[in-house]
Amino acid sequence: MARFLIVEARFYDHLNDMLIAGARGALEAAGHSVEVVTVPGALEVPGAIALAAESGRYDGFVAVGVVIRGETYHFEIVAGESARGIMALTMDGIAVGNGILTTENEAQALVRADPAQANKGAGAAEAAMALLKLQERFA
């Protein structure tokens, strides 16, 4: 049994609840323990994962959140930099599944977050579990 931390950028409550349900369901079905921590936004997710990884309390991480395009360039910054930060963590050998949705509108996010539809929370959890297995294989 591994210990996973879901780090959520809480903004759209109903969408985050679905992403967490999908991620938690996949992790628990595989026999892993799960905790959830909340940060203000997607840009804070990589930093929170880095801090938690340094603690040694967790084996893997799932990042969840929703970034919906608005009228300003802010979307590109948040979407790109949060993804870059998560990729940097994985390149450092940390098992992270990226479930931060970056969509044009809320309807797209709803389809992707819903466990009965695209279930991207579970997909991110499955990615984190796969990376953890590779980490163990190459240790």
Tab-separated table of C-alpha atoms in Angstrom, residues 14-85:
chain	number	residue	atom	x	y	z
A	14	HIS	CA	-18.349	21.157	-8.016
A	15	LEU	CA	-15.677	20.335	-10.616
A	16	ASN	CA	-12.972	19.776	-8.010
A	17	ASP	CA	-15.262	17.492	-6.035
A	18	MET	CA	-15.637	15.313	-9.147
A	19	LEU	CA	-11.900	15.294	-9.890
A	20	ILE	CA	-11.116	14.308	-6.310
A	21	ALA	CA	-13.797	11.602	-6.335
A	22	GLY	CA	-12.310	10.115	-9.503
A	23	ALA	CA	-8.738	10.254	-8.208
A	24	ARG	CA	-9.641	8.942	-4.750
A	25	GLY	CA	-11.702	6.131	-6.253
A	26	ALA	CA	-8.859	4.929	-8.474
A	27	LEU	CA	-6.270	5.120	-5.691
A	28	GLU	CA	-8.422	3.418	-3.072
A	29	ALA	CA	-9.491	0.711	-5.530
A	30	ALA	CA	-5.787	-0.077	-5.938
A	31	GLY	CA	-5.414	-0.350	-2.152
A	32	HIS	CA	-3.614	2.931	-1.512
A	33	SER	CA	-4.215	5.482	1.234
A	34	VAL	CA	-5.226	9.002	0.239
A	35	GLU	CA	-5.068	12.444	1.781
A	36	VAL	CA	-6.158	15.735	0.243
A	37	VAL	CA	-4.649	19.185	0.700
A	38	THR	CA	-5.976	22.411	-0.790
A	39	VAL	CA	-3.990	25.328	-2.217
A	40	PRO	CA	-5.319	28.664	-3.510
A	41	GLY	CA	-4.677	28.084	-7.218
A	42	ALA	CA	-3.022	25.982	-9.901
A	43	LEU	CA	0.238	27.917	-9.675
A	44	GLU	CA	0.638	26.799	-6.056
A	45	VAL	CA	0.157	23.089	-6.786
A	46	PRO	CA	3.764	22.285	-7.826
A	47	GLY	CA	5.164	24.093	-4.784
A	48	ALA	CA	2.850	22.232	-2.432
A	49	ILE	CA	3.832	18.905	-4.009
A	50	ALA	CA	7.526	19.784	-3.678
A	51	LEU	CA	7.073	20.584	0.027
A	52	ALA	CA	5.105	17.396	0.644
A	53	ALA	CA	7.655	15.312	-1.276
A	54	GLU	CA	10.450	16.698	0.902
A	55	SER	CA	8.553	15.524	3.979
A	56	GLY	CA	8.899	11.896	2.886
A	57	ARG	CA	5.354	11.154	4.047
A	58	TYR	CA	3.985	10.347	0.590
A	59	ASP	CA	4.892	7.996	-2.222
A	60	GLY	CA	2.983	9.732	-4.988
A	61	PHE	CA	0.894	12.764	-5.826
A	62	VAL	CA	-2.120	13.729	-7.891
A	63	ALA	CA	-2.584	17.344	-8.949
A	64	VAL	CA	-6.164	18.444	-9.601
A	65	GLY	CA	-7.793	21.717	-10.465
A	66	VAL	CA	-9.556	23.564	-13.243
A	67	VAL	CA	-8.308	26.505	-15.287
A	68	ILE	CA	-10.892	27.915	-17.686
A	69	ARG	CA	-9.907	30.386	-20.398
A	70	GLY	CA	-10.992	33.928	-19.686
A	71	GLU	CA	-10.620	37.212	-21.498
A	72	THR	CA	-6.979	37.832	-20.545
A	73	TYR	CA	-3.582	36.231	-21.063
A	74	HIS	CA	-3.679	34.947	-17.468
A	75	PHE	CA	-5.034	31.577	-18.670
A	76	GLU	CA	-1.895	30.849	-20.701
A	77	ILE	CA	0.374	31.734	-17.802
A	78	VAL	CA	-1.490	29.619	-15.251
A	79	ALA	CA	-2.007	26.653	-17.585
A	80	GLY	CA	1.562	26.644	-18.878
A	81	GLU	CA	3.402	27.370	-15.654
A	82	SER	CA	1.455	24.889	-13.532
A	83	ALA	CA	2.097	22.180	-16.141
A	84	ARG	CA	5.775	23.163	-16.336
A	85	GLY	CA	6.104	22.972	-12.558
